[in-house]
Amino acid sequence: MRKIDPGERVRGVVRAYRDRHARRARVLASRLEGDDDEVVLRPWELRLPRSVVYAAARSRGWEPVGGPRALVQRGPWLEPMHFVRGRGAHPAGDGR
């Protein structure tokens, strides 16, 4: 009888975890890379924490409406997050 290698199982779990979150990150990126000047993101639809959504938006040149304090909520999924494109930010997010 062949002994089962636990490493194979662990590698499979890690790969599945990475694939699941990569899909979520791609959905978030597609919402942020549009041509709109304002975007409303709902973390519960993206299934990502508010901190991840905030960091991704800021890295692509989006600013929260009302400043970062406007995003502070009493719970992780209460209100949608409103962002506007920052001054001088290129729609592609590369700052041209």
Short mmCIF file of N, CA and C in Angstrom, two decimals:
data_model
loop_
_atom_site.label_atom_id
_atom_site.label_comp_id
_atom_site.label_asym_id
_atom_site.label_seq_id
_atom_site.Cartn_x
_atom_site.Cartn_y
_atom_site.Cartn_z
N MET A 1 0.83 -1.17 0.00
CA MET A 1 0.00 0.00 0.00
C MET A 1 0.88 1.24 0.00
N ARG A 2 0.50 2.23 -0.81
CA ARG A 2 1.27 3.45 -0.95
C ARG A 2 0.90 4.44 0.13
N LYS A 3 1.91 5.07 0.70
CA LYS A 3 1.67 6.07 1.73
C LYS A 3 1.29 7.40 1.06
N ILE A 4 0.29 8.08 1.58
CA ILE A 4 -0.17 9.34 1.00
C ILE A 4 0.73 10.47 1.48
N ASP A 5 1.18 11.25 0.52
CA ASP A 5 2.05 12.39 0.82
C ASP A 5 1.18 13.59 1.20
N PRO A 6 1.28 14.09 2.44
CA PRO A 6 0.46 15.25 2.82
C PRO A 6 0.85 16.52 2.08
N GLY A 7 2.05 16.56 1.55
CA GLY A 7 2.48 17.75 0.80
C GLY A 7 1.65 17.99 -0.44
N GLU A 8 1.24 16.93 -1.12
CA GLU A 8 0.40 17.07 -2.31
C GLU A 8 -0.93 17.72 -1.95
N ARG A 9 -1.51 17.30 -0.85
CA ARG A 9 -2.80 17.84 -0.42
C ARG A 9 -2.67 19.32 -0.04
N VAL A 10 -1.60 19.66 0.66
CA VAL A 10 -1.38 21.04 1.07
C VAL A 10 -1.17 21.93 -0.15
N ARG A 11 -0.38 21.47 -1.13
CA ARG A 11 -0.16 22.26 -2.34
C ARG A 11 -1.47 22.48 -3.08
N GLY A 12 -2.35 21.51 -3.10
CA GLY A 12 -3.64 21.66 -3.76
C GLY A 12 -4.52 22.68 -3.07
N VAL A 13 -4.50 22.70 -1.74
CA VAL A 13 -5.29 23.66 -0.98
C VAL A 13 -4.76 25.07 -1.21
N VAL A 14 -3.45 25.23 -1.19
CA VAL A 14 -2.84 26.54 -1.41
C VAL A 14 -3.18 27.06 -2.80
N ARG A 15 -3.10 26.20 -3.80
CA ARG A 15 -3.41 26.59 -5.18
C ARG A 15 -4.88 27.02 -5.30
N ALA A 16 -5.78 26.30 -4.70
CA ALA A 16 -7.21 26.64 -4.75
C ALA A 16 -7.46 27.97 -4.05
N TYR A 17 -6.82 28.20 -2.91
CA TYR A 17 -6.98 29.46 -2.17
C TYR A 17 -6.49 30.64 -3.01
N ARG A 18 -5.34 30.48 -3.64
CA ARG A 18 -4.76 31.55 -4.46
C ARG A 18 -5.66 31.84 -5.65
N ASP A 19 -6.20 30.82 -6.31
CA ASP A 19 -7.07 31.01 -7.46
C ASP A 19 -8.35 31.74 -7.07
N ARG A 20 -8.93 31.39 -5.94
CA ARG A 20 -10.19 32.01 -5.51
C ARG A 20 -9.98 33.50 -5.26
N HIS A 21 -8.93 33.89 -4.57
CA HIS A 21 -8.70 35.29 -4.27
C HIS A 21 -8.21 36.06 -5.49
N ALA A 22 -7.55 35.40 -6.41
CA ALA A 22 -7.12 36.05 -7.64
C ALA A 22 -8.34 36.45 -8.46
N ARG A 23 -9.37 35.62 -8.49
CA ARG A 23 -10.60 35.98 -9.21
C ARG A 23 -11.24 37.21 -8.59
N ARG A 24 -11.28 37.27 -7.27
CA ARG A 24 -11.86 38.42 -6.58
C ARG A 24 -11.06 39.68 -6.86
N ALA A 25 -9.75 39.57 -6.87
CA ALA A 25 -8.89 40.72 -7.14
C ALA A 25 -9.07 41.19 -8.58
N ARG A 26 -9.24 40.27 -9.52
CA ARG A 26 -9.46 40.67 -10.92
C ARG A 26 -10.79 41.40 -11.08
N VAL A 27 -11.82 40.97 -10.37
CA VAL A 27 -13.12 41.66 -10.42
C VAL A 27 -12.97 43.07 -9.87
N LEU A 28 -12.28 43.21 -8.76
CA LEU A 28 -12.05 44.54 -8.17
C LEU A 28 -11.26 45.42 -9.14
N ALA A 29 -10.21 44.89 -9.74
CA ALA A 29 -9.40 45.67 -10.68
C ALA A 29 -10.22 46.11 -11.88
N SER A 30 -11.09 45.26 -12.38
CA SER A 30 -11.90 45.63 -13.54
C SER A 30 -12.87 46.77 -13.19
N ARG A 31 -13.38 46.77 -11.97
CA ARG A 31 -14.27 47.86 -11.54
C ARG A 31 -13.50 49.17 -11.40
N LEU A 32 -12.25 49.11 -10.97
CA LEU A 32 -11.46 50.31 -10.75
C LEU A 32 -10.82 50.86 -12.02
N GLU A 33 -10.67 50.04 -13.04
CA GLU A 33 -9.98 50.46 -14.24
C GLU A 33 -10.92 50.97 -15.32
N GLY A 34 -12.17 51.21 -14.99
CA GLY A 34 -13.12 51.76 -15.95
C GLY A 34 -12.85 53.23 -16.22
N ASP A 35 -13.65 53.82 -17.11
CA ASP A 35 -13.48 55.23 -17.48
C ASP A 35 -14.30 56.17 -16.62
N ASP A 36 -15.02 55.66 -15.64
CA ASP A 36 -15.85 56.51 -14.79
C ASP A 36 -15.01 57.37 -13.88
N ASP A 37 -15.59 58.53 -13.48
CA ASP A 37 -14.91 59.41 -12.54
C ASP A 37 -15.31 59.11 -11.11
N GLU A 38 -16.36 58.33 -10.92
CA GLU A 38 -16.82 57.95 -9.58
C GLU A 38 -17.23 56.49 -9.61
N VAL A 39 -16.89 55.78 -8.55
CA VAL A 39 -17.24 54.37 -8.47
C VAL A 39 -17.72 54.07 -7.06
N VAL A 40 -18.72 53.19 -6.97
CA VAL A 40 -19.24 52.75 -5.68
C VAL A 40 -18.95 51.25 -5.59
N LEU A 41 -18.21 50.87 -4.57
CA LEU A 41 -17.83 49.47 -4.38
C LEU A 41 -18.51 48.94 -3.13
N ARG A 42 -19.01 47.74 -3.23
CA ARG A 42 -19.64 47.07 -2.10
C ARG A 42 -18.78 45.86 -1.72
N PRO A 43 -18.05 45.96 -0.61
CA PRO A 43 -17.12 44.88 -0.24
C PRO A 43 -17.81 43.53 -0.10
N TRP A 44 -19.06 43.50 0.32
CA TRP A 44 -19.75 42.23 0.49
C TRP A 44 -20.03 41.56 -0.85
N GLU A 45 -20.17 42.33 -1.93
CA GLU A 45 -20.33 41.74 -3.26
C GLU A 45 -19.00 41.22 -3.79
N LEU A 46 -17.93 41.93 -3.49
CA LEU A 46 -16.60 41.51 -3.92
C LEU A 46 -16.04 40.40 -3.04
N ARG A 47 -16.61 40.27 -1.84
CA ARG A 47 -16.15 39.30 -0.84
C ARG A 47 -14.69 39.54 -0.47
N LEU A 48 -14.38 40.83 -0.29
CA LEU A 48 -13.05 41.25 0.13
C LEU A 48 -13.20 42.22 1.30
N PRO A 49 -12.24 42.25 2.21
CA PRO A 49 -12.29 43.20 3.32
C PRO A 49 -12.20 44.64 2.83
N ARG A 50 -12.78 45.56 3.60
CA ARG A 50 -12.75 46.98 3.25
C ARG A 50 -11.33 47.49 3.11
N SER A 51 -10.42 47.01 3.93
CA SER A 51 -9.03 47.48 3.86
C SER A 51 -8.38 47.11 2.53
N VAL A 52 -8.72 45.95 1.99
CA VAL A 52 -8.17 45.52 0.70
C VAL A 52 -8.74 46.38 -0.42
N VAL A 53 -10.04 46.65 -0.37
CA VAL A 53 -10.68 47.49 -1.37
C VAL A 53 -10.08 48.90 -1.33
N TYR A 54 -9.91 49.45 -0.14
CA TYR A 54 -9.34 50.78 0.03
C TYR A 54 -7.91 50.85 -0.52
N ALA A 55 -7.09 49.87 -0.19
CA ALA A 55 -5.70 49.85 -0.65
C ALA A 55 -5.63 49.73 -2.18
N ALA A 56 -6.47 48.90 -2.76
CA ALA A 56 -6.47 48.74 -4.22
C ALA A 56 -6.91 50.02 -4.90
N ALA A 57 -7.92 50.67 -4.36
CA ALA A 57 -8.41 51.92 -4.95
C ALA A 57 -7.35 53.01 -4.87
N ARG A 58 -6.71 53.16 -3.72
CA ARG A 58 -5.68 54.18 -3.55
C ARG A 58 -4.49 53.92 -4.48
N SER A 59 -4.13 52.66 -4.68
CA SER A 59 -3.00 52.35 -5.54
C SER A 59 -3.29 52.64 -7.00
N ARG A 60 -4.56 52.76 -7.37
CA ARG A 60 -4.93 53.07 -8.74
C ARG A 60 -5.38 54.51 -8.92
N GLY A 61 -5.13 55.37 -7.93
CA GLY A 61 -5.40 56.79 -8.07
C GLY A 61 -6.79 57.23 -7.67
N TRP A 62 -7.53 56.42 -6.93
CA TRP A 62 -8.87 56.78 -6.48
C TRP A 62 -8.79 57.33 -5.06
N GLU A 63 -9.62 58.32 -4.77
CA GLU A 63 -9.69 58.91 -3.44
C GLU A 63 -11.08 58.69 -2.86
N PRO A 64 -11.19 58.38 -1.59
CA PRO A 64 -12.52 58.20 -0.98
C PRO A 64 -13.27 59.52 -0.89
N VAL A 65 -14.55 59.49 -1.20
CA VAL A 65 -15.39 60.69 -1.08
C VAL A 65 -15.51 61.00 0.41
N GLY A 66 -15.14 62.22 0.79
CA GLY A 66 -15.18 62.61 2.20
C GLY A 66 -13.91 62.26 2.95
N GLY A 67 -12.89 61.79 2.27
CA GLY A 67 -11.63 61.45 2.91
C GLY A 67 -11.66 60.07 3.56
N PRO A 68 -10.52 59.60 4.04
CA PRO A 68 -10.45 58.27 4.65
C PRO A 68 -11.37 58.10 5.86
N ARG A 69 -11.65 59.19 6.58
CA ARG A 69 -12.52 59.08 7.76
C ARG A 69 -13.95 58.71 7.37
N ALA A 70 -14.35 59.02 6.13
CA ALA A 70 -15.70 58.69 5.68
C ALA A 70 -15.88 57.18 5.51
N LEU A 71 -14.77 56.46 5.38
CA LEU A 71 -14.85 55.01 5.18
C LEU A 71 -14.91 54.25 6.50
N VAL A 72 -14.67 54.94 7.61
CA VAL A 72 -14.67 54.27 8.91
C VAL A 72 -16.12 53.95 9.28
N GLN A 73 -16.36 52.68 9.53
CA GLN A 73 -17.71 52.21 9.87
C GLN A 73 -17.63 51.42 11.17
N ARG A 74 -18.79 51.10 11.68
CA ARG A 74 -18.83 50.33 12.92
C ARG A 74 -18.66 48.83 12.67
N GLY A 75 -18.74 48.40 11.45
CA GLY A 75 -18.58 47.00 11.12
C GLY A 75 -17.91 46.86 9.76
N PRO A 76 -17.51 45.67 9.39
CA PRO A 76 -16.74 45.51 8.16
C PRO A 76 -17.56 45.61 6.87
N TRP A 77 -18.88 45.43 6.89
CA TRP A 77 -19.64 45.35 5.64
C TRP A 77 -20.85 46.28 5.63
N LEU A 78 -20.87 47.36 6.40
CA LEU A 78 -22.10 48.12 6.56
C LEU A 78 -22.50 48.97 5.36
N GLU A 79 -21.62 49.78 4.85
CA GLU A 79 -21.98 50.75 3.82
C GLU A 79 -21.12 50.55 2.57
N PRO A 80 -21.66 50.91 1.40
CA PRO A 80 -20.83 50.89 0.20
C PRO A 80 -19.71 51.93 0.31
N MET A 81 -18.67 51.73 -0.44
CA MET A 81 -17.51 52.62 -0.42
C MET A 81 -17.55 53.46 -1.69
N HIS A 82 -17.52 54.79 -1.54
CA HIS A 82 -17.56 55.71 -2.67
C HIS A 82 -16.17 56.27 -2.92
N PHE A 83 -15.73 56.19 -4.18
CA PHE A 83 -14.42 56.72 -4.56
C PHE A 83 -14.57 57.61 -5.78
N VAL A 84 -13.74 58.64 -5.86
CA VAL A 84 -13.63 59.48 -7.05
C VAL A 84 -12.18 59.45 -7.51
N ARG A 85 -12.01 59.66 -8.81
CA ARG A 85 -10.66 59.64 -9.36
C ARG A 85 -9.90 60.86 -8.83
N GLY A 86 -8.70 60.64 -8.33
CA GLY A 86 -7.88 61.71 -7.78
C GLY A 86 -7.44 62.69 -8.85
N ARG A 87 -7.08 63.89 -8.44
CA ARG A 87 -6.63 64.92 -9.38
C ARG A 87 -5.35 64.46 -10.07
N GLY A 88 -5.33 64.64 -11.39
CA GLY A 88 -4.13 64.31 -12.15
C GLY A 88 -3.90 62.83 -12.37
N ALA A 89 -4.82 61.98 -11.93
CA ALA A 89 -4.63 60.54 -12.10
C ALA A 89 -5.07 60.14 -13.50
N HIS A 90 -4.30 59.32 -14.13
CA HIS A 90 -4.63 58.79 -15.45
C HIS A 90 -5.61 57.65 -15.29
N PRO A 91 -6.60 57.49 -16.21
CA PRO A 91 -7.59 56.40 -16.08
C PRO A 91 -6.96 55.02 -15.99
N ALA A 92 -5.80 54.83 -16.61
CA ALA A 92 -5.15 53.52 -16.54
C ALA A 92 -4.46 53.30 -15.21
N GLY A 93 -4.32 54.36 -14.42
CA GLY A 93 -3.73 54.22 -13.10
C GLY A 93 -2.22 54.30 -13.06
N ASP A 94 -1.59 54.65 -14.20
CA ASP A 94 -0.13 54.68 -14.18
C ASP A 94 0.43 56.09 -14.00
N GLY A 95 -0.45 57.10 -13.76
CA GLY A 95 -0.01 58.43 -13.41
C GLY A 95 0.56 59.25 -14.53
N ARG A 96 0.24 58.94 -15.79
CA ARG A 96 0.75 59.71 -16.92
C ARG A 96 0.21 61.09 -16.98
#
